[in-house]
mmCIF file of C-alpha atoms in Angstrom:
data_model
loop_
_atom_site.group_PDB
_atom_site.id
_atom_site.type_symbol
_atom_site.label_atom_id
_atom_site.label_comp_id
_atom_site.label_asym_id
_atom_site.label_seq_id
_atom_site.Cartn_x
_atom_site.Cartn_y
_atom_site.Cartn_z
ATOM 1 C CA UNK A 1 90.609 -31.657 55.796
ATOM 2 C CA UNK A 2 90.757 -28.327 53.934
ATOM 3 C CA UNK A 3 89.901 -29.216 50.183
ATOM 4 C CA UNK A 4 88.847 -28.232 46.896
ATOM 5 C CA UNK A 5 86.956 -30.924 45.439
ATOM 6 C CA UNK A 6 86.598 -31.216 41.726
ATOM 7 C CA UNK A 7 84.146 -33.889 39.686
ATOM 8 C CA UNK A 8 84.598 -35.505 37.349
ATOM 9 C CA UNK A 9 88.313 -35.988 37.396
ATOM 10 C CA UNK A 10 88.430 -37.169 33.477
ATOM 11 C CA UNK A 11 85.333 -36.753 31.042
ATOM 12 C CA UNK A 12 85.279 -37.474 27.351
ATOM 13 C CA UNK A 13 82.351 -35.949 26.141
ATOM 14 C CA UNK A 14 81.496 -35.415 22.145
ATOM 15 C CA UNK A 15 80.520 -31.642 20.297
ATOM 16 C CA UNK A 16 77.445 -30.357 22.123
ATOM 17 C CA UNK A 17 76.590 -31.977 24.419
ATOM 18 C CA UNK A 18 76.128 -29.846 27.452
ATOM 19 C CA UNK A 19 78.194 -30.829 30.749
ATOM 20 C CA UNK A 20 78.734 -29.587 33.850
ATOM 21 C CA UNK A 21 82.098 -29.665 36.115
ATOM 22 C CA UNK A 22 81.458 -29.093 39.590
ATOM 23 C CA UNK A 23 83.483 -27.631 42.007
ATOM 24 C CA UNK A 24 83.303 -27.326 46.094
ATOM 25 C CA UNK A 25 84.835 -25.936 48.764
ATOM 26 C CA UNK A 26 84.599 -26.579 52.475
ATOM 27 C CA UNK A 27 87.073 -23.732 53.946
ATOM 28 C CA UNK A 28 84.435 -21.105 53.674
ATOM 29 C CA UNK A 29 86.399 -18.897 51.164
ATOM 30 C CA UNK A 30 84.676 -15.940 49.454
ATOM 31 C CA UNK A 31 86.794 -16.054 46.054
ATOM 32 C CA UNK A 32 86.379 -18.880 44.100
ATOM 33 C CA UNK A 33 88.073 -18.890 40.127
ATOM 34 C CA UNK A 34 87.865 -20.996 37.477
ATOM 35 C CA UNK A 35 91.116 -21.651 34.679
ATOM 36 C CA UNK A 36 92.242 -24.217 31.803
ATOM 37 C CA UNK A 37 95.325 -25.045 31.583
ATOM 38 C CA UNK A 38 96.511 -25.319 27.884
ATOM 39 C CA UNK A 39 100.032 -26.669 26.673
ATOM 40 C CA UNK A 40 102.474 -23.168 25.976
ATOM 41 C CA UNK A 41 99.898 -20.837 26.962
ATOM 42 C CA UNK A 42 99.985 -21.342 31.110
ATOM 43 C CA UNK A 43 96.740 -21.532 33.097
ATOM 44 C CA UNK A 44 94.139 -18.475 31.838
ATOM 45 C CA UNK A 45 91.521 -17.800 34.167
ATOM 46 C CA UNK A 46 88.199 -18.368 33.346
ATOM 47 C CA UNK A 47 85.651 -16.702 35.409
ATOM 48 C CA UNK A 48 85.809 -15.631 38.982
ATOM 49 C CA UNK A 49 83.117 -14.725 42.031
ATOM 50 C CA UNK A 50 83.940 -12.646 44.384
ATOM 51 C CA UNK A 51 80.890 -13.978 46.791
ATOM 52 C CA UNK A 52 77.327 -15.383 46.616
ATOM 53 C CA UNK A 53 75.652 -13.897 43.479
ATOM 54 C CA UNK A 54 78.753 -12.140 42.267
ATOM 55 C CA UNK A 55 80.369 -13.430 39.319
ATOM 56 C CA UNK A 56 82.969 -12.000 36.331
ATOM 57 C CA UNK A 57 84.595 -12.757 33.331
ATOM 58 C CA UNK A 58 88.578 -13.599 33.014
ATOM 59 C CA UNK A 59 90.608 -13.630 30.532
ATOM 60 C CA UNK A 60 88.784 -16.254 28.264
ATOM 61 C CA UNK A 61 84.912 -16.543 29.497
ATOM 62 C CA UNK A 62 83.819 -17.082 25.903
ATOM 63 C CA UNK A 63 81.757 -20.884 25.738
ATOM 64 C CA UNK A 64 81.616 -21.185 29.553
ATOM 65 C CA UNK A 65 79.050 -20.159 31.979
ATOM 66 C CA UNK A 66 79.235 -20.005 35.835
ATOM 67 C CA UNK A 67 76.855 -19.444 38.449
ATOM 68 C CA UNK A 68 77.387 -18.909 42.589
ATOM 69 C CA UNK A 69 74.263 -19.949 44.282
ATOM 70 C CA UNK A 70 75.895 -21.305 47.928
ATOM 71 C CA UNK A 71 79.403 -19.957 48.713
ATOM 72 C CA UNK A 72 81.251 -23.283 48.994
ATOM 73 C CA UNK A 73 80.190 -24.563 45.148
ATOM 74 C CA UNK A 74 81.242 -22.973 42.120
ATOM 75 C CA UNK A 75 80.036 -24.577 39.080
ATOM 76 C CA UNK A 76 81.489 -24.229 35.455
ATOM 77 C CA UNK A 77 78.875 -24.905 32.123
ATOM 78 C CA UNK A 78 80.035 -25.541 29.061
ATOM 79 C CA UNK A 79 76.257 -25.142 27.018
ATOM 80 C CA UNK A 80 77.767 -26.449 23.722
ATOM 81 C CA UNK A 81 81.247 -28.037 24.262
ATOM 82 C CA UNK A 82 83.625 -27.651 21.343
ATOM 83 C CA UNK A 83 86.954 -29.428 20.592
ATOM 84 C CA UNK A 84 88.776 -25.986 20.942
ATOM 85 C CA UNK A 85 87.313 -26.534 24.983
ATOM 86 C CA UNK A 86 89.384 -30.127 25.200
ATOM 87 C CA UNK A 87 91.850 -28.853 28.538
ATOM 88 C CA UNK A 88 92.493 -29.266 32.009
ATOM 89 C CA UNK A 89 90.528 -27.364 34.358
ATOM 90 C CA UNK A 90 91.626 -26.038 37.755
ATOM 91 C CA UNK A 91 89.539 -24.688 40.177
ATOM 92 C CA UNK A 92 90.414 -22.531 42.998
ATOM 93 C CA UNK A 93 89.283 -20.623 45.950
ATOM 94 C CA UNK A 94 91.060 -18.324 48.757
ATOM 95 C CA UNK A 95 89.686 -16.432 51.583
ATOM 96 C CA UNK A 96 89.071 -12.715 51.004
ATOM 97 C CA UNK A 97 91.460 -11.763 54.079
ATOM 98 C CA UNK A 98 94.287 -13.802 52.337
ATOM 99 C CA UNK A 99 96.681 -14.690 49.510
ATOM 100 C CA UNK A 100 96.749 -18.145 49.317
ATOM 101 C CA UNK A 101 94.560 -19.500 46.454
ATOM 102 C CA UNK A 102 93.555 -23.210 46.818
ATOM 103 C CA UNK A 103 93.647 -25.407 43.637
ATOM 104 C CA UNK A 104 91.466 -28.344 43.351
ATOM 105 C CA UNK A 105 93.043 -31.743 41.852
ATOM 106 C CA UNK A 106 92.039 -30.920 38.365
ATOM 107 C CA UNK A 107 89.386 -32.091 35.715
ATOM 108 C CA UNK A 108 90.925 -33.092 32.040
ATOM 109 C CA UNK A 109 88.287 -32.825 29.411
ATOM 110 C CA UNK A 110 87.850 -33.852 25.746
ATOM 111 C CA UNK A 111 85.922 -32.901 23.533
ATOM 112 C CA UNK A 112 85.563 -35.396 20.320
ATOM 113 C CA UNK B 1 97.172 -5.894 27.903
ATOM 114 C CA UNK B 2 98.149 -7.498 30.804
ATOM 115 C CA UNK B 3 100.964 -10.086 30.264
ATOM 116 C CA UNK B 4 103.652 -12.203 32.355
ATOM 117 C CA UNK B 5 106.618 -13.219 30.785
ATOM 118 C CA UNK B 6 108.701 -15.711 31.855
ATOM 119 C CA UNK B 7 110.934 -18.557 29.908
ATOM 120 C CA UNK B 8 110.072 -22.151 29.184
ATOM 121 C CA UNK B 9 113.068 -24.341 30.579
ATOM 122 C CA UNK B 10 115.687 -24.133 32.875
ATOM 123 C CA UNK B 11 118.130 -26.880 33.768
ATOM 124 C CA UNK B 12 119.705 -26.975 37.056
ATOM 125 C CA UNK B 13 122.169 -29.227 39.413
ATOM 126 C CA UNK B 14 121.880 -30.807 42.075
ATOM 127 C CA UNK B 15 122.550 -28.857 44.759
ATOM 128 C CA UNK B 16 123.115 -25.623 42.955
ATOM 129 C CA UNK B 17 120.981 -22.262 43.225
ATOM 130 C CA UNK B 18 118.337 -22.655 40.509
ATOM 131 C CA UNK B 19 117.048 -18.523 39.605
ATOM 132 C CA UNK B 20 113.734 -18.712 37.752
ATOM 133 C CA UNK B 21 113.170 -14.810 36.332
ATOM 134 C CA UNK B 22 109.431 -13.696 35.258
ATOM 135 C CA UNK B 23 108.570 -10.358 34.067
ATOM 136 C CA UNK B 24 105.215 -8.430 34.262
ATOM 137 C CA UNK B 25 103.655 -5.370 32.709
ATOM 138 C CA UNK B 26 100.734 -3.856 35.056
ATOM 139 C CA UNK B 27 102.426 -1.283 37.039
ATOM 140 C CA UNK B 28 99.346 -1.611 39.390
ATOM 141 C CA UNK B 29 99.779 -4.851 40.433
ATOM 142 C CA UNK B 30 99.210 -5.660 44.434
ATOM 143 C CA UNK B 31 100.732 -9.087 44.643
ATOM 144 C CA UNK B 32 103.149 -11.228 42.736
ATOM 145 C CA UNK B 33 103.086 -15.197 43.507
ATOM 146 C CA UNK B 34 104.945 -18.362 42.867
ATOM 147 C CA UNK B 35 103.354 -21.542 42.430
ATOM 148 C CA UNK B 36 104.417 -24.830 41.774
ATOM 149 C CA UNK B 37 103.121 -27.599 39.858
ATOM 150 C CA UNK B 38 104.312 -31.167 40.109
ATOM 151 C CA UNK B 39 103.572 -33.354 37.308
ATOM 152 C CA UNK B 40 99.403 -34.614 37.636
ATOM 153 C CA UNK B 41 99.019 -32.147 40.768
ATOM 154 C CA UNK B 42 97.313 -28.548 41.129
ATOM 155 C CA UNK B 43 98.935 -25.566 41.715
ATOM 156 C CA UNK B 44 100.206 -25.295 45.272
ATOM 157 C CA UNK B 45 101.495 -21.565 46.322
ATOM 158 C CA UNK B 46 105.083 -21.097 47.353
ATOM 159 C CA UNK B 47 105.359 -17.821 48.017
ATOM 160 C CA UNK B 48 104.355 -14.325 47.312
ATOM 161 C CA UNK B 49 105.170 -10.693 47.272
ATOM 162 C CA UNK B 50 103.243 -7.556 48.018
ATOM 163 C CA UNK B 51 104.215 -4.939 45.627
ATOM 164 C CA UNK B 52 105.496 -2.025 47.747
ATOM 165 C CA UNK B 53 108.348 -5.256 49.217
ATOM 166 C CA UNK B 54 111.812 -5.937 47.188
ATOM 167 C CA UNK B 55 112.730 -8.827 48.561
ATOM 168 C CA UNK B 56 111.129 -12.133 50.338
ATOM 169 C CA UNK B 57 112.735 -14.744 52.104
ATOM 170 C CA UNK B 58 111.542 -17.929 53.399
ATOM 171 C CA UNK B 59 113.982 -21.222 53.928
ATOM 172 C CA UNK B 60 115.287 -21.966 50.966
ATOM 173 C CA UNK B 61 113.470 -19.494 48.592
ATOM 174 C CA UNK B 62 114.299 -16.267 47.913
ATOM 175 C CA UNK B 63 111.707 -13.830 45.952
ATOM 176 C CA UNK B 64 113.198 -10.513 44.317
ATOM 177 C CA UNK B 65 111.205 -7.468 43.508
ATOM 178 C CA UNK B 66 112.061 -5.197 41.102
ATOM 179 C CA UNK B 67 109.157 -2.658 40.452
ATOM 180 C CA UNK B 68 110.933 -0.667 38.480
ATOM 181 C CA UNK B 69 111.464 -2.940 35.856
ATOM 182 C CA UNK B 70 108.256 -5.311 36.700
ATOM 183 C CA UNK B 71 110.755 -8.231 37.029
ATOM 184 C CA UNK B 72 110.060 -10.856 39.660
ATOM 185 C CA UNK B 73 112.754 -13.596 40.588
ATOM 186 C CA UNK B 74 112.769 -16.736 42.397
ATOM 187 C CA UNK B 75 115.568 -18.000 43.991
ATOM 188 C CA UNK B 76 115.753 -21.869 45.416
ATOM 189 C CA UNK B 77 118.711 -22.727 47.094
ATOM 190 C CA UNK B 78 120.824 -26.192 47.095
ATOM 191 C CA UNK B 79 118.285 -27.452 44.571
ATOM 192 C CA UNK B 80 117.126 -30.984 45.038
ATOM 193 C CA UNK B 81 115.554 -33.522 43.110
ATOM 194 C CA UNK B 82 112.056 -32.862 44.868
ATOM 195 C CA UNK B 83 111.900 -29.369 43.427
ATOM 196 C CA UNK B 84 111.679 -30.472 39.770
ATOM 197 C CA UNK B 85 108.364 -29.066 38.828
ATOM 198 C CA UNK B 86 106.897 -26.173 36.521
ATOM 199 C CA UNK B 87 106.923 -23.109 38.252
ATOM 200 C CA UNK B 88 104.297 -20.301 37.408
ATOM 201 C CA UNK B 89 104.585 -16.826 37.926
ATOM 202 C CA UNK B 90 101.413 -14.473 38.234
ATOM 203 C CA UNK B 91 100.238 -10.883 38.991
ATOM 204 C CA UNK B 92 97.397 -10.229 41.090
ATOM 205 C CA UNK B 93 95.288 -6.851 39.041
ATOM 206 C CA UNK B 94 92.542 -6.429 41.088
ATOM 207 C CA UNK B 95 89.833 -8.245 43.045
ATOM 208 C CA UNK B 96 90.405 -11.290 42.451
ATOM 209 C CA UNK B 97 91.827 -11.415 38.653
ATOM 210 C CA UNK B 98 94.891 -12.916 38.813
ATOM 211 C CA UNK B 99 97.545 -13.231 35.420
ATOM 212 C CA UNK B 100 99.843 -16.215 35.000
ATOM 213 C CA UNK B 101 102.810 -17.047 33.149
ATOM 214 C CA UNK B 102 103.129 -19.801 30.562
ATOM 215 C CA UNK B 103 105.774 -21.360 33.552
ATOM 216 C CA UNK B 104 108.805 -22.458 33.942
ATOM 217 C CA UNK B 105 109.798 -26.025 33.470
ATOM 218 C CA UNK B 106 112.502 -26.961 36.295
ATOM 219 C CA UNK B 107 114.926 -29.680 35.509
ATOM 220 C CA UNK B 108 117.392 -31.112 37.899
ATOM 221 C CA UNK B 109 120.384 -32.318 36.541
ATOM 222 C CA UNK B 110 122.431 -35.062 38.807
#
C-alpha cells in the first residue's frame, strides 16, 4: 500500500531534550516536505527536499533541522525543543512528475 | 509576502451547494489546490488547478479560477454530511514551496 509513515504518532517530551520524528515513504517520490499545523494559522511548511542531498527552508525552519540521506526517509530534528514547538506535524511527499502531495497520519507533539 | 486568504467558517445544508472562496497574492503561482481534512486525519488532495485554467470540474466539485483577481473557489454540490471537514486552500510558488490557507471549517446543517 502507498503510504507515508510517520513515528511517533504522540510524544510528550520536556524543554531540550533533543528528539527526532521520522518520516518514510515507500512510493519513490522525489519531494518530500515537512509542516506544523497550528490552531488559526493553517499548516506552514517547514522544510522541503527536492531529492537526495537537497534540502530548503519554508516558511518557518527556525528550531528544526532536516536531513535527506535515502530518498524514501525524511527526518525532522528538533536540537532543543521549546514549548513554542508543541504542534502537529504533517509530513508529505509527491512525485516530481505530479501534483498530488501525500500526507502522512500526523505526529502531535508537546513540549512541557 | 506570500499569503492565502480564505475565511474561517461556513455553514451549509444538507443538500445545498456549499462555495468555499480563498484568495491569493503571488501572481506567479503554477498551481492552486484543495485539500481536505477530516477531523484526526491528514490532508488528502481534492483537486487542483493549473494557473493558465479558469475553471475545473470533477463530480461534484467545481474549482473557479480567477487570475485576475487571485481568487480561487470551490464549489461542492448537494452537500452531504460526509463532506463536513476543514478545507485548505494553497498556492504552489515554486519547486516545491507550497502556501496554505488558515482553512475553512465546513459545517453541515440538517
Amino acid at each position: 500500500e502507498a503510504q507515508v509513515t510517520q513515528n511517533p504518532r504522540y510524544l510528550i517530551t520536556v524543554t531540550g531534550k533533543k528528539l527526532t520524528v521520522t518520516c518514510s515513504q515507500n512510493m519513490n517520490h522525489e519531494y518530500m516536505s515537512w509542516y506544523r499545523q497550528d490552531p488559526g494559522l493553517g499548516l506552514r511548511q517547514i522544510y522541503y527536499s527536492m531529492n537526495v542531498e537537497v534540502t530548503d527552508k519554508g516558511d518557518v525552519p527556525e528550531g528544526y533541522k532536516v536531513s535527506r540521506k535515502e530518498k524514501r526517509n525524511f527526518p525532522l530534528i528538533l536540537e532543543s525543543p521549546s514549548p513554542n514547538q508543541t504542534s502537529l506535524y504533517f509530513c508529505a511527499s509527491r512525485d516530481g512528475t505530479r501534483n498530488e502531495q501525500f500526507f502522512g497520519p500526523g505526529t502531535r507533539l508537546t513540549v512541557l | 509576502g506570500e499569503d492565502v486568504e480564505q475565511s474561517l467558517f461556513l455553514s451549509v445544508r444538507e443538500g445545498d451547494s456549499s462555495v468555499i472562496n480563498c484568495t491569493y497574492t503571488d501572481s506567479s503561482s503554477t498551481y492552486l489546490y484543495w485539500y481536505k481534512q477530516e477531523p484526526g486525519a491528514g490532508l488528502q488532495l481534492l483537486t487542483y488547478i493549473f494557473s493558465n485554467m479558469d475553471m475545473k470540474q470533477d463530480q461534484r466539485l467545481t474549482v473557479l479560477l480567477n487570475k485576475k483577481d487571485k481568487h480561487l473557489s470551490l464549489r461542492i454540490a448537494d452537500t452531504q454530511t460526509g463532506d463536513s471537514a476543514i478545507y485548505f486552500c494553497a498556492e504552489s510558488i515554486w519547486d516545491d514551496k507550497i502556501i496554505f490557507g488558515k482553512g475553512t471549517r465546513l459545517h453541515i446543517l440538517p
